[in-house]
Amino acid sequence: MSTYTIPVGPLHVALEEPMYFRVQVEGETIVGLDITAGHVHRGMEFLVMRRNIYQNITLTERLCSLCSNNHPFTYCMALEKIAGIEIPERAEYLRVIADEIKRIASNLFNAAMLAHIIGFDSLFMHVMEIREIVQDTKETIYGNRMDLAANCIGGVKYDLSDEKIKYLMKQIDRLKKPLEEIIDIYINNKFVRARTEGVGILPKEEAIRYGVVGPVARGSGIDYDVRVKSPYAAYDKIKFNVHVENGCDVRARAIVRLREIQEAINIIEQCLKKLPNGPTCIDYLPEIPAGEAVAKSEAPRGELIYYLRTNGTDMPERLKWRVPTYMNWEALNVMMPGNKVSDIPLIISSIDPCISCTER
Amino acid sequence: MSSFLKIAIRNLLKGPSTDPYPFGETFVPKGLRGKIKYNAKACVACRMCEHVCAGGAIQIREVADKSGLEFILWHNTCAFCGLCEHYCPTKAIRLTEDYHTAHRQEDKYRYVEKGFIKYVNCARCATPMVPIAFELLNVAHDQVNEDIEKLRHLCPKCRQERALR
């Protein structure tokens, strides 16, 4: 059998973000893989050092669209750590609510992408329509469909009135039934199963060796979730399960993401029930002393780490972030070989890559 | 049951779920973060909005004849993040629900929100100063009485002298 090298990308492999793969194939089977990154480097690490701490809230939110809330959230946590700011309890809950709403939308988007890639476009449209419930919710509560602009230094910028809480409850209830339906389809439908089961296998040992995070790790049987391992905001006051699958394949990762949506709904409901009264933000302008801090959170794609160093001025001296995709895309070297060429986009999409925040 | 057919038929019967925009109405919730509106009367020129604006869309500058301050916001540079509104002490700057931002190419540098804060003269020494907005008094005091109202027309220096008297 002859061996070829085929270029995949840099444009439009699984989603509209550039990533370039050189795939060695033997017949139709993948035997090797080269990943070339760096097509959308925007110099944002330098840019943040040219902006003050307030401007960076907005700038970090624009790193990535799908996990846009996690970036300013983690950035603010790092700043608050340096300045020793205690945020009001209500703000902690509101931060969790914002984060979980984004998680629902992000995971639904990835589930829809999976359906699109396997050619099940009617399912794709259906899942995107379910996601539209979440988009409308975000637009009503935060004022924008993608960038919530929920965080500020020392708290949150938005508040939930009784009316909005009722609205949010109603919208979440609307999600539940269609969600049950699509989870059943992703797990049991024979067409979806035929394309996802046993594809892109990442065994547990390899997952540990590559240090993968988020749903990719949990789909390979690793019980790791930042929200549980090192709770932040109000996550220590909330009871929830971390869903782990042992399938190690594309299907397992999809199921983990879908189950996490259900868990996110559960978390939001608990938050709304426990939501304490009080201020949503500190009522003074923070003074940020010189110092350094690391903050981390669980983004929809996995563990997000922020390193921040300040020098007493209101411009950060250094801001560095390690995004989940950085850890996950190396594992493609294990997932790809042995699979067919037609599964390339499916496997890439199964790590839910976010190129814009990885290459920033 | 894991067949998609039932859902597909149900969706088909439901009809299109897209809005007929721009030929009809579309979903615009209350609280949408749209184009910014500026109220020069309430502004105290603290410049916090200029400081926090990520895109540098806001500028507050003294006009050439030194008669006051001019506020300019470029709608095309605005990221609709709402930080200016959040940090504005008097809420002189706020986001409206107006999301219509289409305009002609030749208008792109004129597509701005403008405001002018005319200096007033101090009631005692006639030094030009930024007028103190009522909104600011309401932030600083629970109740604005006549004495405080009088202080409003004095420049910081005269105010200090009067307070120390």
PDB file of N, CA, C and O in Angstrom, chain B residues 81-134:
ATOM      1  N   CYS B  81     -18.829  46.872  25.933  1.00  0.00           N
ATOM      2  CA  CYS B  81     -18.567  46.079  27.141  1.00  0.00           C
ATOM      3  C   CYS B  81     -19.268  46.661  28.360  1.00  0.00           C
ATOM      4  O   CYS B  81     -19.484  45.972  29.346  1.00  0.00           O
ATOM      5  N   GLY B  82     -19.583  47.944  28.315  1.00  0.00           N
ATOM      6  CA  GLY B  82     -20.339  48.542  29.414  1.00  0.00           C
ATOM      7  C   GLY B  82     -19.505  48.924  30.627  1.00  0.00           C
ATOM      8  O   GLY B  82     -20.052  49.270  31.667  1.00  0.00           O
ATOM      9  N   LEU B  83     -18.178  48.881  30.510  1.00  0.00           N
ATOM     10  CA  LEU B  83     -17.351  49.264  31.661  1.00  0.00           C
ATOM     11  C   LEU B  83     -17.511  50.744  31.982  1.00  0.00           C
ATOM     12  O   LEU B  83     -17.515  51.146  33.142  1.00  0.00           O
ATOM     13  N   CYS B  84     -17.649  51.583  30.927  1.00  0.00           N
ATOM     14  CA  CYS B  84     -17.793  53.024  31.150  1.00  0.00           C
ATOM     15  C   CYS B  84     -19.039  53.308  31.984  1.00  0.00           C
ATOM     16  O   CYS B  84     -19.007  54.083  32.930  1.00  0.00           O
ATOM     17  N   GLU B  85     -20.127  52.623  31.634  1.00  0.00           N
ATOM     18  CA  GLU B  85     -21.378  52.818  32.381  1.00  0.00           C
ATOM     19  C   GLU B  85     -21.215  52.346  33.822  1.00  0.00           C
ATOM     20  O   GLU B  85     -21.671  52.993  34.756  1.00  0.00           O
ATOM     21  N   HIS B  86     -20.522  51.203  33.983  1.00  0.00           N
ATOM     22  CA  HIS B  86     -20.357  50.643  35.321  1.00  0.00           C
ATOM     23  C   HIS B  86     -19.562  51.581  36.224  1.00  0.00           C
ATOM     24  O   HIS B  86     -19.884  51.742  37.396  1.00  0.00           O
ATOM     25  N   TYR B  87     -18.520  52.192  35.685  1.00  0.00           N
ATOM     26  CA  TYR B  87     -17.654  53.025  36.517  1.00  0.00           C
ATOM     27  C   TYR B  87     -18.076  54.494  36.552  1.00  0.00           C
ATOM     28  O   TYR B  87     -17.490  55.280  37.285  1.00  0.00           O
ATOM     29  N   CYS B  88     -19.064  54.893  35.750  1.00  0.00           N
ATOM     30  CA  CYS B  88     -19.496  56.290  35.745  1.00  0.00           C
ATOM     31  C   CYS B  88     -20.216  56.628  37.047  1.00  0.00           C
ATOM     32  O   CYS B  88     -21.239  56.032  37.362  1.00  0.00           O
ATOM     33  N   PRO B  89     -19.687  57.568  37.841  1.00  0.00           N
ATOM     34  CA  PRO B  89     -20.306  57.838  39.144  1.00  0.00           C
ATOM     35  C   PRO B  89     -21.698  58.450  39.039  1.00  0.00           C
ATOM     36  O   PRO B  89     -22.522  58.263  39.933  1.00  0.00           O
ATOM     37  N   THR B  90     -21.959  59.191  37.960  1.00  0.00           N
ATOM     38  CA  THR B  90     -23.255  59.862  37.865  1.00  0.00           C
ATOM     39  C   THR B  90     -24.159  59.250  36.804  1.00  0.00           C
ATOM     40  O   THR B  90     -25.237  59.757  36.533  1.00  0.00           O
ATOM     41  N   LYS B  91     -23.696  58.172  36.185  1.00  0.00           N
ATOM     42  CA  LYS B  91     -24.418  57.497  35.093  1.00  0.00           C
ATOM     43  C   LYS B  91     -24.755  58.478  33.952  1.00  0.00           C
ATOM     44  O   LYS B  91     -25.846  58.464  33.387  1.00  0.00           O
ATOM     45  N   ALA B  92     -23.792  59.331  33.663  1.00  0.00           N
ATOM     46  CA  ALA B  92     -23.957  60.256  32.545  1.00  0.00           C
ATOM     47  C   ALA B  92     -23.782  59.518  31.225  1.00  0.00           C
ATOM     48  O   ALA B  92     -24.231  59.973  30.184  1.00  0.00           O
ATOM     49  N   ILE B  93     -23.105  58.385  31.292  1.00  0.00           N
ATOM     50  CA  ILE B  93     -22.887  57.601  30.086  1.00  0.00           C
ATOM     51  C   ILE B  93     -23.628  56.281  30.280  1.00  0.00           C
ATOM     52  O   ILE B  93     -23.562  55.669  31.332  1.00  0.00           O
ATOM     53  N   ARG B  94     -24.408  55.925  29.288  1.00  0.00           N
ATOM     54  CA  ARG B  94     -25.123  54.657  29.439  1.00  0.00           C
ATOM     55  C   ARG B  94     -25.339  53.994  28.093  1.00  0.00           C
ATOM     56  O   ARG B  94     -25.306  54.650  27.054  1.00  0.00           O
ATOM     57  N   LEU B  95     -25.542  52.673  28.150  1.00  0.00           N
ATOM     58  CA  LEU B  95     -25.752  51.910  26.931  1.00  0.00           C
ATOM     59  C   LEU B  95     -27.245  51.850  26.633  1.00  0.00           C
ATOM     60  O   LEU B  95     -28.041  51.582  27.532  1.00  0.00           O
ATOM     61  N   THR B  96     -27.606  52.123  25.395  1.00  0.00           N
ATOM     62  CA  THR B  96     -29.014  52.051  25.024  1.00  0.00           C
ATOM     63  C   THR B  96     -29.301  50.696  24.382  1.00  0.00           C
ATOM     64  O   THR B  96     -28.398  49.896  24.183  1.00  0.00           O
ATOM     65  N   GLU B  97     -30.560  50.471  24.060  1.00  0.00           N
ATOM     66  CA  GLU B  97     -30.923  49.213  23.402  1.00  0.00           C
ATOM     67  C   GLU B  97     -30.875  49.332  21.884  1.00  0.00           C
ATOM     68  O   GLU B  97     -31.281  48.422  21.170  1.00  0.00           O
ATOM     69  N   ASP B  98     -30.368  50.456  21.412  1.00  0.00           N
ATOM     70  CA  ASP B  98     -30.302  50.681  19.970  1.00  0.00           C
ATOM     71  C   ASP B  98     -29.097  49.942  19.382  1.00  0.00           C
ATOM     72  O   ASP B  98     -27.958  50.266  19.694  1.00  0.00           O
ATOM     73  N   TYR B  99     -29.367  48.943  18.563  1.00  0.00           N
ATOM     74  CA  TYR B  99     -28.269  48.152  17.997  1.00  0.00           C
ATOM     75  C   TYR B  99     -28.045  48.480  16.516  1.00  0.00           C
ATOM     76  O   TYR B  99     -27.244  47.852  15.847  1.00  0.00           O
ATOM     77  N   HIS B 100     -28.758  49.458  15.982  1.00  0.00           N
ATOM     78  CA  HIS B 100     -28.627  49.788  14.562  1.00  0.00           C
ATOM     79  C   HIS B 100     -27.356  50.595  14.334  1.00  0.00           C
ATOM     80  O   HIS B 100     -27.304  51.764  14.689  1.00  0.00           O
ATOM     81  N   THR B 101     -26.364  49.978  13.771  1.00  0.00           N
ATOM     82  CA  THR B 101     -25.104  50.699  13.594  1.00  0.00           C
ATOM     83  C   THR B 101     -24.691  50.772  12.128  1.00  0.00           C
ATOM     84  O   THR B 101     -23.556  51.106  11.827  1.00  0.00           O
ATOM     85  N   ALA B 102     -25.601  50.448  11.220  1.00  0.00           N
ATOM     86  CA  ALA B 102     -25.258  50.528   9.797  1.00  0.00           C
ATOM     87  C   ALA B 102     -25.164  51.992   9.376  1.00  0.00           C
ATOM     88  O   ALA B 102     -25.997  52.806   9.749  1.00  0.00           O
ATOM     89  N   HIS B 103     -24.109  52.327   8.639  1.00  0.00           N
ATOM     90  CA  HIS B 103     -23.961  53.686   8.130  1.00  0.00           C
ATOM     91  C   HIS B 103     -23.081  53.656   6.896  1.00  0.00           C
ATOM     92  O   HIS B 103     -22.408  52.665   6.627  1.00  0.00           O
ATOM     93  N   ARG B 104     -23.074  54.754   6.171  1.00  0.00           N
ATOM     94  CA  ARG B 104     -22.289  54.806   4.937  1.00  0.00           C
ATOM     95  C   ARG B 104     -20.796  54.874   5.230  1.00  0.00           C
ATOM     96  O   ARG B 104     -20.384  55.423   6.249  1.00  0.00           O
ATOM     97  N   GLN B 105     -20.020  54.345   4.287  1.00  0.00           N
ATOM     98  CA  GLN B 105     -18.567  54.345   4.433  1.00  0.00           C
ATOM     99  C   GLN B 105     -18.021  55.753   4.657  1.00  0.00           C
ATOM    100  O   GLN B 105     -17.171  55.975   5.500  1.00  0.00           O
ATOM    101  N   GLU B 106     -18.575  56.737   3.898  1.00  0.00           N
ATOM    102  CA  GLU B 106     -18.022  58.095   4.028  1.00  0.00           C
ATOM    103  C   GLU B 106     -18.343  58.727   5.393  1.00  0.00           C
ATOM    104  O   GLU B 106     -17.741  59.722   5.764  1.00  0.00           O
ATOM    105  N   ASP B 107     -19.286  58.130   6.112  1.00  0.00           N
ATOM    106  CA  ASP B 107     -19.642  58.687   7.423  1.00  0.00           C
ATOM    107  C   ASP B 107     -18.871  58.050   8.567  1.00  0.00           C
ATOM    108  O   ASP B 107     -19.102  58.370   9.725  1.00  0.00           O
ATOM    109  N   LYS B 108     -17.944  57.137   8.240  1.00  0.00           N
ATOM    110  CA  LYS B 108     -17.406  56.320   9.332  1.00  0.00           C
ATOM    111  C   LYS B 108     -16.624  57.109  10.374  1.00  0.00           C
ATOM    112  O   LYS B 108     -16.589  56.721  11.528  1.00  0.00           O
ATOM    113  N   TYR B 109     -16.001  58.219   9.967  1.00  0.00           N
ATOM    114  CA  TYR B 109     -15.281  59.013  10.974  1.00  0.00           C
ATOM    115  C   TYR B 109     -16.184  60.032  11.659  1.00  0.00           C
ATOM    116  O   TYR B 109     -15.804  60.674  12.623  1.00  0.00           O
ATOM    117  N   ARG B 110     -17.374  60.215  11.093  1.00  0.00           N
ATOM    118  CA  ARG B 110     -18.314  61.140  11.726  1.00  0.00           C
ATOM    119  C   ARG B 110     -19.351  60.402  12.567  1.00  0.00           C
ATOM    120  O   ARG B 110     -20.226  61.014  13.145  1.00  0.00           O
ATOM    121  N   TYR B 111     -19.225  59.061  12.600  1.00  0.00           N
ATOM    122  CA  TYR B 111     -20.210  58.256  13.315  1.00  0.00           C
ATOM    123  C   TYR B 111     -19.848  58.244  14.802  1.00  0.00           C
ATOM    124  O   TYR B 111     -19.258  57.302  15.319  1.00  0.00           O
ATOM    125  N   VAL B 112     -20.166  59.336  15.462  1.00  0.00           N
ATOM    126  CA  VAL B 112     -19.736  59.513  16.854  1.00  0.00           C
ATOM    127  C   VAL B 112     -20.880  60.001  17.735  1.00  0.00           C
ATOM    128  O   VAL B 112     -21.900  60.477  17.250  1.00  0.00           O
ATOM    129  N   GLU B 113     -20.673  59.842  19.029  1.00  0.00           N
ATOM    130  CA  GLU B 113     -21.571  60.436  20.024  1.00  0.00           C
ATOM    131  C   GLU B 113     -20.793  61.604  20.611  1.00  0.00           C
ATOM    132  O   GLU B 113     -19.652  61.443  21.036  1.00  0.00           O
ATOM    133  N   LYS B 114     -21.399  62.790  20.570  1.00  0.00           N
ATOM    134  CA  LYS B 114     -20.670  63.969  21.029  1.00  0.00           C
ATOM    135  C   LYS B 114     -21.386  64.639  22.178  1.00  0.00           C
ATOM    136  O   LYS B 114     -22.602  64.530  22.323  1.00  0.00           O
ATOM    137  N   GLY B 115     -20.624  65.366  22.971  1.00  0.00           N
ATOM    138  CA  GLY B 115     -21.222  66.153  24.034  1.00  0.00           C
ATOM    139  C   GLY B 115     -20.290  67.290  24.375  1.00  0.00           C
ATOM    140  O   GLY B 115     -19.087  67.225  24.106  1.00  0.00           O
ATOM    141  N   PHE B 116     -20.845  68.334  24.913  1.00  0.00           N
ATOM    142  CA  PHE B 116     -20.006  69.483  25.260  1.00  0.00           C
ATOM    143  C   PHE B 116     -20.310  69.931  26.679  1.00  0.00           C
ATOM    144  O   PHE B 116     -21.464  70.178  27.032  1.00  0.00           O
ATOM    145  N   ILE B 117     -19.280  70.007  27.494  1.00  0.00           N
ATOM    146  CA  ILE B 117     -19.460  70.505  28.855  1.00  0.00           C
ATOM    147  C   ILE B 117     -18.904  71.928  28.881  1.00  0.00           C
ATOM    148  O   ILE B 117     -17.702  72.133  28.769  1.00  0.00           O
ATOM    149  N   LYS B 118     -19.799  72.884  28.996  1.00  0.00           N
ATOM    150  CA  LYS B 118     -19.353  74.274  28.996  1.00  0.00           C
ATOM    151  C   LYS B 118     -18.905  74.655  30.405  1.00  0.00           C
ATOM    152  O   LYS B 118     -19.579  74.342  31.386  1.00  0.00           O
ATOM    153  N   TYR B 119     -17.729  75.261  30.501  1.00  0.00           N
ATOM    154  CA  TYR B 119     -17.261  75.706  31.814  1.00  0.00           C
ATOM    155  C   TYR B 119     -18.205  76.764  32.361  1.00  0.00           C
ATOM    156  O   TYR B 119     -18.749  77.574  31.618  1.00  0.00           O
ATOM    157  N   VAL B 120     -18.368  76.774  33.668  1.00  0.00           N
ATOM    158  CA  VAL B 120     -19.104  77.880  34.301  1.00  0.00           C
ATOM    159  C   VAL B 120     -18.096  78.643  35.158  1.00  0.00           C
ATOM    160  O   VAL B 120     -17.040  78.117  35.498  1.00  0.00           O
ATOM    161  N   ASN B 121     -18.421  79.859  35.479  1.00  0.00           N
ATOM    162  CA  ASN B 121     -17.507  80.626  36.315  1.00  0.00           C
ATOM    163  C   ASN B 121     -17.874  80.464  37.775  1.00  0.00           C
ATOM    164  O   ASN B 121     -19.054  80.427  38.132  1.00  0.00           O
ATOM    165  N   CYS B 122     -16.861  80.406  38.605  1.00  0.00           N
ATOM    166  CA  CYS B 122     -17.057  80.286  40.048  1.00  0.00           C
ATOM    167  C   CYS B 122     -17.810  81.535  40.538  1.00  0.00           C
ATOM    168  O   CYS B 122     -17.499  82.659  40.133  1.00  0.00           O
ATOM    169  N   ALA B 123     -18.790  81.327  41.382  1.00  0.00           N
ATOM    170  CA  ALA B 123     -19.631  82.437  41.834  1.00  0.00           C
ATOM    171  C   ALA B 123     -18.847  83.474  42.622  1.00  0.00           C
ATOM    172  O   ALA B 123     -19.271  84.612  42.762  1.00  0.00           O
ATOM    173  N   ARG B 124     -17.682  83.079  43.146  1.00  0.00           N
ATOM    174  CA  ARG B 124     -16.923  84.016  43.968  1.00  0.00           C
ATOM    175  C   ARG B 124     -15.718  84.623  43.245  1.00  0.00           C
ATOM    176  O   ARG B 124     -15.553  85.816  43.201  1.00  0.00           O
ATOM    177  N   CYS B 125     -14.903  83.732  42.651  1.00  0.00           N
ATOM    178  CA  CYS B 125     -13.679  84.248  42.054  1.00  0.00           C
ATOM    179  C   CYS B 125     -13.701  84.219  40.526  1.00  0.00           C
ATOM    180  O   CYS B 125     -12.734  84.607  39.888  1.00  0.00           O
ATOM    181  N   ALA B 126     -14.775  83.735  39.939  1.00  0.00           N
ATOM    182  CA  ALA B 126     -14.977  83.735  38.488  1.00  0.00           C
ATOM    183  C   ALA B 126     -13.979  82.857  37.717  1.00  0.00           C
ATOM    184  O   ALA B 126     -13.807  83.014  36.524  1.00  0.00           O
ATOM    185  N   THR B 127     -13.316  81.920  38.399  1.00  0.00           N
ATOM    186  CA  THR B 127     -12.455  80.969  37.692  1.00  0.00           C
ATOM    187  C   THR B 127     -13.338  79.996  36.898  1.00  0.00           C
ATOM    188  O   THR B 127     -14.317  79.495  37.435  1.00  0.00           O
ATOM    189  N   PRO B 128     -12.992  79.731  35.617  1.00  0.00           N
ATOM    190  CA  PRO B 128     -13.801  78.753  34.883  1.00  0.00           C
ATOM    191  C   PRO B 128     -13.622  77.351  35.474  1.00  0.00           C
ATOM    192  O   PRO B 128     -12.507  76.976  35.834  1.00  0.00           O
ATOM    193  N   MET B 129     -14.700  76.642  35.586  1.00  0.00           N
ATOM    194  CA  MET B 129     -14.619  75.276  36.143  1.00  0.00           C
ATOM    195  C   MET B 129     -15.692  74.390  35.520  1.00  0.00           C
ATOM    196  O   MET B 129     -16.656  74.870  34.937  1.00  0.00           O
ATOM    197  N   VAL B 130     -15.494  73.078  35.653  1.00  0.00           N
ATOM    198  CA  VAL B 130     -16.496  72.115  35.168  1.00  0.00           C
ATOM    199  C   VAL B 130     -17.701  72.201  36.099  1.00  0.00           C
ATOM    200  O   VAL B 130     -17.543  72.130  37.319  1.00  0.00           O
ATOM    201  N   PRO B 131     -18.888  72.437  35.563  1.00  0.00           N
ATOM    202  CA  PRO B 131     -20.053  72.551  36.453  1.00  0.00           C
ATOM    203  C   PRO B 131     -20.266  71.260  37.244  1.00  0.00           C
ATOM    204  O   PRO B 131     -20.027  70.169  36.737  1.00  0.00           O
ATOM    205  N   ILE B 132     -20.675  71.426  38.483  1.00  0.00           N
ATOM    206  CA  ILE B 132     -20.905  70.249  39.317  1.00  0.00           C
ATOM    207  C   ILE B 132     -22.343  69.772  39.119  1.00  0.00           C
ATOM    208  O   ILE B 132     -23.293  70.508  39.383  1.00  0.00           O
ATOM    209  N   ALA B 133     -22.457  68.544  38.641  1.00  0.00           N
ATOM    210  CA  ALA B 133     -23.780  68.026  38.306  1.00  0.00           C
ATOM    211  C   ALA B 133     -24.570  67.684  39.561  1.00  0.00           C
ATOM    212  O   ALA B 133     -24.002  67.291  40.577  1.00  0.00           O
ATOM    213  N   PHE B 134     -25.868  67.863  39.450  1.00  0.00           N
ATOM    214  CA  PHE B 134     -26.780  67.503  40.534  1.00  0.00           C
ATOM    215  C   PHE B 134     -26.620  66.033  40.910  1.00  0.00           C
ATOM    216  O   PHE B 134     -26.642  65.658  42.074  1.00  0.00           O
TER     217      PHE B 134
END
